[in-house]
């Protein structure tokens, strides 16, 4: 299993970060067929046949953690790049 962890600092209000997290989740559902659920106000977990992960607010950082199955491990850098592009688009 390939593991990816990314931290993205933000300066926007936490309420707006949560809205951005929701937009990222909505995009992943419509474009990638992922499923997600909010665990609490600051943590969103998602899953797909390729693996699972989470987005979580920790202080003034948005933390992305992914666990990608071995079958799809070669795609880890692409997944990392794509999710960071979403974060850059929706979170500042």
PDB file of N, CA and C in Angstrom:
ATOM      1  N   UNK A   1       0.846  -1.177   0.000  1.00  0.00           N
ATOM      2  CA  UNK A   1       0.000   0.000   0.000  1.00  0.00           C
ATOM      3  C   UNK A   1       0.893   1.242   0.000  1.00  0.00           C
ATOM      4  N   UNK A   2       0.629   2.160  -0.911  1.00  0.00           N
ATOM      5  CA  UNK A   2       1.364   3.427  -0.968  1.00  0.00           C
ATOM      6  C   UNK A   2       0.673   4.446  -0.074  1.00  0.00           C
ATOM      7  N   UNK A   3       1.465   5.174   0.688  1.00  0.00           N
ATOM      8  CA  UNK A   3       0.910   6.189   1.578  1.00  0.00           C
ATOM      9  C   UNK A   3       1.390   7.561   1.134  1.00  0.00           C
ATOM     10  N   UNK A   4       0.477   8.504   1.152  1.00  0.00           N
ATOM     11  CA  UNK A   4       0.773   9.881   0.783  1.00  0.00           C
ATOM     12  C   UNK A   4       0.243  10.774   1.888  1.00  0.00           C
ATOM     13  N   UNK A   5       1.057  11.715   2.340  1.00  0.00           N
ATOM     14  CA  UNK A   5       0.590  12.695   3.329  1.00  0.00           C
ATOM     15  C   UNK A   5       1.055  14.070   2.868  1.00  0.00           C
ATOM     16  N   UNK A   6       0.110  14.990   2.810  1.00  0.00           N
ATOM     17  CA  UNK A   6       0.394  16.360   2.396  1.00  0.00           C
ATOM     18  C   UNK A   6      -0.211  17.329   3.399  1.00  0.00           C
ATOM     19  N   UNK A   7       0.500  18.400   3.649  1.00  0.00           N
ATOM     20  CA  UNK A   7      -0.011  19.462   4.503  1.00  0.00           C
ATOM     21  C   UNK A   7      -0.085  20.733   3.675  1.00  0.00           C
ATOM     22  N   UNK A   8      -1.192  21.455   3.773  1.00  0.00           N
ATOM     23  CA  UNK A   8      -1.359  22.721   3.072  1.00  0.00           C
ATOM     24  C   UNK A   8      -1.786  23.767   4.088  1.00  0.00           C
ATOM     25  N   UNK A   9      -0.925  24.747   4.296  1.00  0.00           N
ATOM     26  CA  UNK A   9      -1.254  25.844   5.201  1.00  0.00           C
ATOM     27  C   UNK A   9      -2.354  26.697   4.573  1.00  0.00           C
ATOM     28  N   UNK A  10      -3.204  27.274   5.422  1.00  0.00           N
ATOM     29  CA  UNK A  10      -4.243  28.161   4.911  1.00  0.00           C
ATOM     30  C   UNK A  10      -4.363  29.383   5.802  1.00  0.00           C
ATOM     31  N   UNK A  11      -4.883  30.454   5.210  1.00  0.00           N
ATOM     32  CA  UNK A  11      -5.108  31.693   5.954  1.00  0.00           C
ATOM     33  C   UNK A  11      -6.582  32.059   5.989  1.00  0.00           C
ATOM     34  N   UNK A  12      -7.383  31.408   5.184  1.00  0.00           N
ATOM     35  CA  UNK A  12      -8.809  31.715   5.132  1.00  0.00           C
ATOM     36  C   UNK A  12      -9.509  31.230   6.395  1.00  0.00           C
ATOM     37  N   UNK A  13     -10.709  31.709   6.619  1.00  0.00           N
ATOM     38  CA  UNK A  13     -11.521  31.334   7.767  1.00  0.00           C
ATOM     39  C   UNK A  13     -11.838  29.840   7.712  1.00  0.00           C
ATOM     40  N   UNK A  14     -11.888  29.193   8.872  1.00  0.00           N
ATOM     41  CA  UNK A  14     -12.135  27.753   8.948  1.00  0.00           C
ATOM     42  C   UNK A  14     -13.468  27.381   8.294  1.00  0.00           C
ATOM     43  N   UNK A  15     -14.462  28.220   8.424  1.00  0.00           N
ATOM     44  CA  UNK A  15     -15.762  27.947   7.788  1.00  0.00           C
ATOM     45  C   UNK A  15     -15.586  27.847   6.273  1.00  0.00           C
ATOM     46  N   UNK A  16     -14.772  28.729   5.705  1.00  0.00           N
ATOM     47  CA  UNK A  16     -14.520  28.690   4.263  1.00  0.00           C
ATOM     48  C   UNK A  16     -13.670  27.486   3.871  1.00  0.00           C
ATOM     49  N   UNK A  17     -12.765  27.072   4.743  1.00  0.00           N
ATOM     50  CA  UNK A  17     -11.975  25.864   4.483  1.00  0.00           C
ATOM     51  C   UNK A  17     -12.906  24.650   4.417  1.00  0.00           C
ATOM     52  N   UNK A  18     -13.852  24.573   5.339  1.00  0.00           N
ATOM     53  CA  UNK A  18     -14.815  23.461   5.319  1.00  0.00           C
ATOM     54  C   UNK A  18     -15.617  23.466   4.024  1.00  0.00           C
ATOM     55  N   UNK A  19     -16.021  24.653   3.558  1.00  0.00           N
ATOM     56  CA  UNK A  19     -16.739  24.748   2.278  1.00  0.00           C
ATOM     57  C   UNK A  19     -15.842  24.255   1.145  1.00  0.00           C
ATOM     58  N   UNK A  20     -14.565  24.613   1.187  1.00  0.00           N
ATOM     59  CA  UNK A  20     -13.618  24.141   0.180  1.00  0.00           C
ATOM     60  C   UNK A  20     -13.452  22.637   0.221  1.00  0.00           C
ATOM     61  N   UNK A  21     -13.409  22.079   1.424  1.00  0.00           N
ATOM     62  CA  UNK A  21     -13.318  20.622   1.567  1.00  0.00           C
ATOM     63  C   UNK A  21     -14.536  19.954   0.943  1.00  0.00           C
ATOM     64  N   UNK A  22     -15.702  20.545   1.141  1.00  0.00           N
ATOM     65  CA  UNK A  22     -16.920  19.995   0.552  1.00  0.00           C
ATOM     66  C   UNK A  22     -16.856  20.057  -0.971  1.00  0.00           C
ATOM     67  N   UNK A  23     -16.334  21.146  -1.513  1.00  0.00           N
ATOM     68  CA  UNK A  23     -16.216  21.269  -2.970  1.00  0.00           C
ATOM     69  C   UNK A  23     -15.243  20.240  -3.522  1.00  0.00           C
ATOM     70  N   UNK A  24     -14.145  20.004  -2.808  1.00  0.00           N
ATOM     71  CA  UNK A  24     -13.196  18.964  -3.227  1.00  0.00           C
ATOM     72  C   UNK A  24     -13.905  17.608  -3.221  1.00  0.00           C
ATOM     73  N   UNK A  25     -14.641  17.313  -2.152  1.00  0.00           N
ATOM     74  CA  UNK A  25     -15.361  16.035  -2.058  1.00  0.00           C
ATOM     75  C   UNK A  25     -16.374  15.895  -3.183  1.00  0.00           C
ATOM     76  N   UNK A  26     -17.140  16.958  -3.442  1.00  0.00           N
ATOM     77  CA  UNK A  26     -18.131  16.908  -4.521  1.00  0.00           C
ATOM     78  C   UNK A  26     -17.457  16.626  -5.863  1.00  0.00           C
ATOM     79  N   UNK A  27     -16.306  17.240  -6.095  1.00  0.00           N
ATOM     80  CA  UNK A  27     -15.577  17.018  -7.349  1.00  0.00           C
ATOM     81  C   UNK A  27     -15.093  15.566  -7.437  1.00  0.00           C
ATOM     82  N   UNK A  28     -14.545  15.049  -6.335  1.00  0.00           N
ATOM     83  CA  UNK A  28     -14.054  13.670  -6.350  1.00  0.00           C
ATOM     84  C   UNK A  28     -15.180  12.669  -6.584  1.00  0.00           C
ATOM     85  N   UNK A  29     -16.359  12.971  -6.080  1.00  0.00           N
ATOM     86  CA  UNK A  29     -17.516  12.100  -6.319  1.00  0.00           C
ATOM     87  C   UNK A  29     -17.915  12.128  -7.788  1.00  0.00           C
ATOM     88  N   UNK A  30     -18.066  13.334  -8.332  1.00  0.00           N
ATOM     89  CA  UNK A  30     -18.557  13.436  -9.712  1.00  0.00           C
ATOM     90  C   UNK A  30     -17.520  13.017 -10.747  1.00  0.00           C
ATOM     91  N   UNK A  31     -16.255  13.309 -10.509  1.00  0.00           N
ATOM     92  CA  UNK A  31     -15.225  13.016 -11.510  1.00  0.00           C
ATOM     93  C   UNK A  31     -14.536  11.669 -11.320  1.00  0.00           C
ATOM     94  N   UNK A  32     -14.429  11.220 -10.078  1.00  0.00           N
ATOM     95  CA  UNK A  32     -13.653  10.012  -9.803  1.00  0.00           C
ATOM     96  C   UNK A  32     -14.481   8.865  -9.230  1.00  0.00           C
ATOM     97  N   UNK A  33     -15.753   9.118  -8.922  1.00  0.00           N
ATOM     98  CA  UNK A  33     -16.600   8.068  -8.384  1.00  0.00           C
ATOM     99  C   UNK A  33     -16.305   7.689  -6.944  1.00  0.00           C
ATOM    100  N   UNK A  34     -15.690   8.583  -6.210  1.00  0.00           N
ATOM    101  CA  UNK A  34     -15.377   8.305  -4.807  1.00  0.00           C
ATOM    102  C   UNK A  34     -16.602   8.477  -3.932  1.00  0.00           C
ATOM    103  N   UNK A  35     -16.544   7.883  -2.763  1.00  0.00           N
ATOM    104  CA  UNK A  35     -17.570   8.055  -1.736  1.00  0.00           C
ATOM    105  C   UNK A  35     -16.903   8.796  -0.586  1.00  0.00           C
ATOM    106  N   UNK A  36     -17.693   9.572   0.148  1.00  0.00           N
ATOM    107  CA  UNK A  36     -17.120  10.289   1.287  1.00  0.00           C
ATOM    108  C   UNK A  36     -18.146  10.424   2.399  1.00  0.00           C
ATOM    109  N   UNK A  37     -17.641  10.797   3.564  1.00  0.00           N
ATOM    110  CA  UNK A  37     -18.505  11.122   4.695  1.00  0.00           C
ATOM    111  C   UNK A  37     -17.749  12.070   5.617  1.00  0.00           C
ATOM    112  N   UNK A  38     -18.504  12.949   6.238  1.00  0.00           N
ATOM    113  CA  UNK A  38     -17.951  13.835   7.253  1.00  0.00           C
ATOM    114  C   UNK A  38     -17.931  13.061   8.563  1.00  0.00           C
ATOM    115  N   UNK A  39     -16.791  12.983   9.226  1.00  0.00           N
ATOM    116  CA  UNK A  39     -16.660  12.309  10.512  1.00  0.00           C
ATOM    117  C   UNK A  39     -17.002  13.289  11.631  1.00  0.00           C
ATOM    118  N   UNK A  40     -16.534  14.518  11.472  1.00  0.00           N
ATOM    119  CA  UNK A  40     -16.875  15.620  12.366  1.00  0.00           C
ATOM    120  C   UNK A  40     -16.711  16.912  11.563  1.00  0.00           C
ATOM    121  N   UNK A  41     -16.800  18.056  12.204  1.00  0.00           N
ATOM    122  CA  UNK A  41     -16.729  19.326  11.466  1.00  0.00           C
ATOM    123  C   UNK A  41     -15.407  19.551  10.753  1.00  0.00           C
ATOM    124  N   UNK A  42     -14.344  18.900  11.220  1.00  0.00           N
ATOM    125  CA  UNK A  42     -13.012  19.154  10.674  1.00  0.00           C
ATOM    126  C   UNK A  42     -12.391  17.970   9.947  1.00  0.00           C
ATOM    127  N   UNK A  43     -13.129  16.892   9.766  1.00  0.00           N
ATOM    128  CA  UNK A  43     -12.556  15.705   9.114  1.00  0.00           C
ATOM    129  C   UNK A  43     -13.539  15.092   8.126  1.00  0.00           C
ATOM    130  N   UNK A  44     -13.036  14.868   6.930  1.00  0.00           N
ATOM    131  CA  UNK A  44     -13.786  14.238   5.848  1.00  0.00           C
ATOM    132  C   UNK A  44     -13.000  13.003   5.426  1.00  0.00           C
ATOM    133  N   UNK A  45     -13.666  11.863   5.346  1.00  0.00           N
ATOM    134  CA  UNK A  45     -13.013  10.629   4.901  1.00  0.00           C
ATOM    135  C   UNK A  45     -13.620  10.198   3.581  1.00  0.00           C
ATOM    136  N   UNK A  46     -12.784   9.656   2.703  1.00  0.00           N
ATOM    137  CA  UNK A  46     -13.273   9.206   1.417  1.00  0.00           C
ATOM    138  C   UNK A  46     -12.683   7.858   1.065  1.00  0.00           C
ATOM    139  N   UNK A  47     -13.382   7.153   0.174  1.00  0.00           N
ATOM    140  CA  UNK A  47     -12.920   5.831  -0.246  1.00  0.00           C
ATOM    141  C   UNK A  47     -13.236   5.613  -1.716  1.00  0.00           C
ATOM    142  N   UNK A  48     -12.493   4.700  -2.294  1.00  0.00           N
ATOM    143  CA  UNK A  48     -12.603   4.362  -3.712  1.00  0.00           C
ATOM    144  C   UNK A  48     -12.009   2.973  -3.867  1.00  0.00           C
ATOM    145  N   UNK A  49     -12.252   2.344  -4.968  1.00  0.00           N
ATOM    146  CA  UNK A  49     -11.677   1.010  -5.180  1.00  0.00           C
ATOM    147  C   UNK A  49     -10.149   1.049  -5.164  1.00  0.00           C
ATOM    148  N   UNK A  50      -9.570   2.228  -5.410  1.00  0.00           N
ATOM    149  CA  UNK A  50      -8.114   2.373  -5.442  1.00  0.00           C
ATOM    150  C   UNK A  50      -7.495   2.587  -4.069  1.00  0.00           C
ATOM    151  N   UNK A  51      -8.323   2.944  -3.080  1.00  0.00           N
ATOM    152  CA  UNK A  51      -7.789   3.171  -1.736  1.00  0.00           C
ATOM    153  C   UNK A  51      -8.728   4.033  -0.909  1.00  0.00           C
ATOM    154  N   UNK A  52      -8.169   4.661   0.118  1.00  0.00           N
ATOM    155  CA  UNK A  52      -8.973   5.505   0.992  1.00  0.00           C
ATOM    156  C   UNK A  52      -8.104   6.637   1.521  1.00  0.00           C
ATOM    157  N   UNK A  53      -8.774   7.621   2.112  1.00  0.00           N
ATOM    158  CA  UNK A  53      -8.009   8.743   2.632  1.00  0.00           C
ATOM    159  C   UNK A  53      -8.860   9.687   3.436  1.00  0.00           C
ATOM    160  N   UNK A  54      -8.248  10.798   3.817  1.00  0.00           N
ATOM    161  CA  UNK A  54      -8.967  11.792   4.602  1.00  0.00           C
ATOM    162  C   UNK A  54      -8.402  13.181   4.349  1.00  0.00           C
ATOM    163  N   UNK A  55      -9.251  14.162   4.576  1.00  0.00           N
ATOM    164  CA  UNK A  55      -8.873  15.569   4.627  1.00  0.00           C
ATOM    165  C   UNK A  55      -9.255  16.037   6.021  1.00  0.00           C
ATOM    166  N   UNK A  56      -8.323  16.695   6.693  1.00  0.00           N
ATOM    167  CA  UNK A  56      -8.604  17.107   8.057  1.00  0.00           C
ATOM    168  C   UNK A  56      -7.955  18.454   8.346  1.00  0.00           C
ATOM    169  N   UNK A  57      -8.682  19.286   9.066  1.00  0.00           N
ATOM    170  CA  UNK A  57      -8.141  20.560   9.519  1.00  0.00           C
ATOM    171  C   UNK A  57      -7.388  20.304  10.817  1.00  0.00           C
ATOM    172  N   UNK A  58      -6.124  20.702  10.825  1.00  0.00           N
ATOM    173  CA  UNK A  58      -5.299  20.603  12.024  1.00  0.00           C
ATOM    174  C   UNK A  58      -4.646  21.960  12.234  1.00  0.00           C
ATOM    175  N   UNK A  59      -5.194  22.734  13.153  1.00  0.00           N
ATOM    176  CA  UNK A  59      -4.685  24.083  13.377  1.00  0.00           C
ATOM    177  C   UNK A  59      -4.946  24.942  12.157  1.00  0.00           C
ATOM    178  N   UNK A  60      -3.884  25.462  11.552  1.00  0.00           N
ATOM    179  CA  UNK A  60      -3.996  26.285  10.347  1.00  0.00           C
ATOM    180  C   UNK A  60      -3.493  25.547   9.110  1.00  0.00           C
ATOM    181  N   UNK A  61      -3.617  24.207   9.145  1.00  0.00           N
ATOM    182  CA  UNK A  61      -3.224  23.381   8.007  1.00  0.00           C
ATOM    183  C   UNK A  61      -4.346  22.415   7.646  1.00  0.00           C
ATOM    184  N   UNK A  62      -4.451  22.156   6.363  1.00  0.00           N
ATOM    185  CA  UNK A  62      -5.317  21.106   5.852  1.00  0.00           C
ATOM    186  C   UNK A  62      -4.405  19.913   5.578  1.00  0.00           C
ATOM    187  N   UNK A  63      -4.710  18.780   6.179  1.00  0.00           N
ATOM    188  CA  UNK A  63      -3.863  17.602   6.057  1.00  0.00           C
ATOM    189  C   UNK A  63      -4.589  16.554   5.214  1.00  0.00           C
ATOM    190  N   UNK A  64      -3.925  16.114   4.178  1.00  0.00           N
ATOM    191  CA  UNK A  64      -4.430  15.060   3.307  1.00  0.00           C
ATOM    192  C   UNK A  64      -3.622  13.804   3.577  1.00  0.00           C
ATOM    193  N   UNK A  65      -4.295  12.712   3.844  1.00  0.00           N
ATOM    194  CA  UNK A  65      -3.642  11.416   3.982  1.00  0.00           C
ATOM    195  C   UNK A  65      -4.323  10.431   3.047  1.00  0.00           C
ATOM    196  N   UNK A  66      -3.536   9.735   2.261  1.00  0.00           N
ATOM    197  CA  UNK A  66      -4.048   8.744   1.316  1.00  0.00           C
ATOM    198  C   UNK A  66      -3.361   7.415   1.547  1.00  0.00           C
ATOM    199  N   UNK A  67      -4.117   6.353   1.409  1.00  0.00           N
ATOM    200  CA  UNK A  67      -3.571   4.999   1.378  1.00  0.00           C
ATOM    201  C   UNK A  67      -4.070   4.386   0.080  1.00  0.00           C
ATOM    202  N   UNK A  68      -3.153   4.156  -0.827  1.00  0.00           N
ATOM    203  CA  UNK A  68      -3.496   3.666  -2.159  1.00  0.00           C
ATOM    204  C   UNK A  68      -3.105   2.192  -2.254  1.00  0.00           C
ATOM    205  N   UNK A  69      -4.031   1.369  -2.719  1.00  0.00           N
ATOM    206  CA  UNK A  69      -3.764  -0.070  -2.798  1.00  0.00           C
ATOM    207  C   UNK A  69      -2.575  -0.345  -3.719  1.00  0.00           C
ATOM    208  N   UNK A  70      -1.915  -1.467  -3.481  1.00  0.00           N
ATOM    209  CA  UNK A  70      -0.714  -1.824  -4.239  1.00  0.00           C
ATOM    210  C   UNK A  70      -0.987  -1.881  -5.739  1.00  0.00           C
ATOM    211  N   UNK A  71      -2.156  -2.304  -6.105  1.00  0.00           N
ATOM    212  CA  UNK A  71      -2.503  -2.401  -7.525  1.00  0.00           C
ATOM    213  C   UNK A  71      -2.412  -1.037  -8.212  1.00  0.00           C
ATOM    214  N   UNK A  72      -2.703   0.028  -7.455  1.00  0.00           N
ATOM    215  CA  UNK A  72      -2.716   1.379  -8.015  1.00  0.00           C
ATOM    216  C   UNK A  72      -1.581   2.249  -7.485  1.00  0.00           C
ATOM    217  N   UNK A  73      -0.630   1.662  -6.783  1.00  0.00           N
ATOM    218  CA  UNK A  73       0.444   2.426  -6.140  1.00  0.00           C
ATOM    219  C   UNK A  73       1.246   3.276  -7.129  1.00  0.00           C
ATOM    220  N   UNK A  74       1.400   2.803  -8.341  1.00  0.00           N
ATOM    221  CA  UNK A  74       2.153   3.564  -9.340  1.00  0.00           C
ATOM    222  C   UNK A  74       1.483   4.896  -9.661  1.00  0.00           C
ATOM    223  N   UNK A  75       0.187   4.985  -9.401  1.00  0.00           N
ATOM    224  CA  UNK A  75      -0.555   6.215  -9.680  1.00  0.00           C
ATOM    225  C   UNK A  75      -0.483   7.217  -8.522  1.00  0.00           C
ATOM    226  N   UNK A  76       0.180   6.865  -7.424  1.00  0.00           N
ATOM    227  CA  UNK A  76       0.228   7.735  -6.240  1.00  0.00           C
ATOM    228  C   UNK A  76       0.703   9.154  -6.549  1.00  0.00           C
ATOM    229  N   UNK A  77       1.777   9.336  -7.320  1.00  0.00           N
ATOM    230  CA  UNK A  77       2.203  10.711  -7.616  1.00  0.00           C
ATOM    231  C   UNK A  77       1.147  11.514  -8.382  1.00  0.00           C
ATOM    232  N   UNK A  78       0.438  10.872  -9.285  1.00  0.00           N
ATOM    233  CA  UNK A  78      -0.613  11.550 -10.041  1.00  0.00           C
ATOM    234  C   UNK A  78      -1.779  11.932  -9.128  1.00  0.00           C
ATOM    235  N   UNK A  79      -2.170  11.020  -8.248  1.00  0.00           N
ATOM    236  CA  UNK A  79      -3.253  11.300  -7.301  1.00  0.00           C
ATOM    237  C   UNK A  79      -2.848  12.464  -6.398  1.00  0.00           C
ATOM    238  N   UNK A  80      -1.632  12.431  -5.895  1.00  0.00           N
ATOM    239  CA  UNK A  80      -1.124  13.498  -5.036  1.00  0.00           C
ATOM    240  C   UNK A  80      -1.188  14.846  -5.755  1.00  0.00           C
ATOM    241  N   UNK A  81      -0.744  14.880  -6.983  1.00  0.00           N
ATOM    242  CA  UNK A  81      -0.747  16.109  -7.770  1.00  0.00           C
ATOM    243  C   UNK A  81      -2.179  16.618  -7.995  1.00  0.00           C
ATOM    244  N   UNK A  82      -3.083  15.711  -8.313  1.00  0.00           N
ATOM    245  CA  UNK A  82      -4.470  16.087  -8.593  1.00  0.00           C
ATOM    246  C   UNK A  82      -5.156  16.653  -7.350  1.00  0.00           C
ATOM    247  N   UNK A  83      -4.991  15.977  -6.208  1.00  0.00           N
ATOM    248  CA  UNK A  83      -5.636  16.453  -4.990  1.00  0.00           C
ATOM    249  C   UNK A  83      -5.039  17.785  -4.543  1.00  0.00           C
ATOM    250  N   UNK A  84      -3.735  17.959  -4.696  1.00  0.00           N
ATOM    251  CA  UNK A  84      -3.127  19.244  -4.337  1.00  0.00           C
ATOM    252  C   UNK A  84      -3.622  20.358  -5.256  1.00  0.00           C
ATOM    253  N   UNK A  85      -3.868  20.047  -6.511  1.00  0.00           N
ATOM    254  CA  UNK A  85      -4.428  21.048  -7.431  1.00  0.00           C
ATOM    255  C   UNK A  85      -5.822  21.471  -6.955  1.00  0.00           C
ATOM    256  N   UNK A  86      -6.632  20.508  -6.502  1.00  0.00           N
ATOM    257  CA  UNK A  86      -7.954  20.833  -5.954  1.00  0.00           C
ATOM    258  C   UNK A  86      -7.794  21.720  -4.716  1.00  0.00           C
ATOM    259  N   UNK A  87      -6.877  21.329  -3.836  1.00  0.00           N
ATOM    260  CA  UNK A  87      -6.669  22.104  -2.608  1.00  0.00           C
ATOM    261  C   UNK A  87      -6.230  23.536  -2.940  1.00  0.00           C
ATOM    262  N   UNK A  88      -5.346  23.683  -3.916  1.00  0.00           N
ATOM    263  CA  UNK A  88      -4.899  25.020  -4.319  1.00  0.00           C
ATOM    264  C   UNK A  88      -6.054  25.837  -4.895  1.00  0.00           C
ATOM    265  N   UNK A  89      -6.968  25.161  -5.562  1.00  0.00           N
ATOM    266  CA  UNK A  89      -8.105  25.848  -6.174  1.00  0.00           C
ATOM    267  C   UNK A  89      -9.135  26.295  -5.131  1.00  0.00           C
ATOM    268  N   UNK A  90      -9.380  25.454  -4.123  1.00  0.00           N
ATOM    269  CA  UNK A  90     -10.463  25.716  -3.184  1.00  0.00           C
ATOM    270  C   UNK A  90     -10.025  26.239  -1.809  1.00  0.00           C
ATOM    271  N   UNK A  91      -8.749  26.075  -1.460  1.00  0.00           N
ATOM    272  CA  UNK A  91      -8.266  26.448  -0.126  1.00  0.00           C
ATOM    273  C   UNK A  91      -7.109  27.430  -0.265  1.00  0.00           C
ATOM    274  N   UNK A  92      -7.198  28.554   0.457  1.00  0.00           N
ATOM    275  CA  UNK A  92      -6.075  29.502   0.435  1.00  0.00           C
ATOM    276  C   UNK A  92      -5.763  29.984   1.839  1.00  0.00           C
TER     277      UNK A  92
END
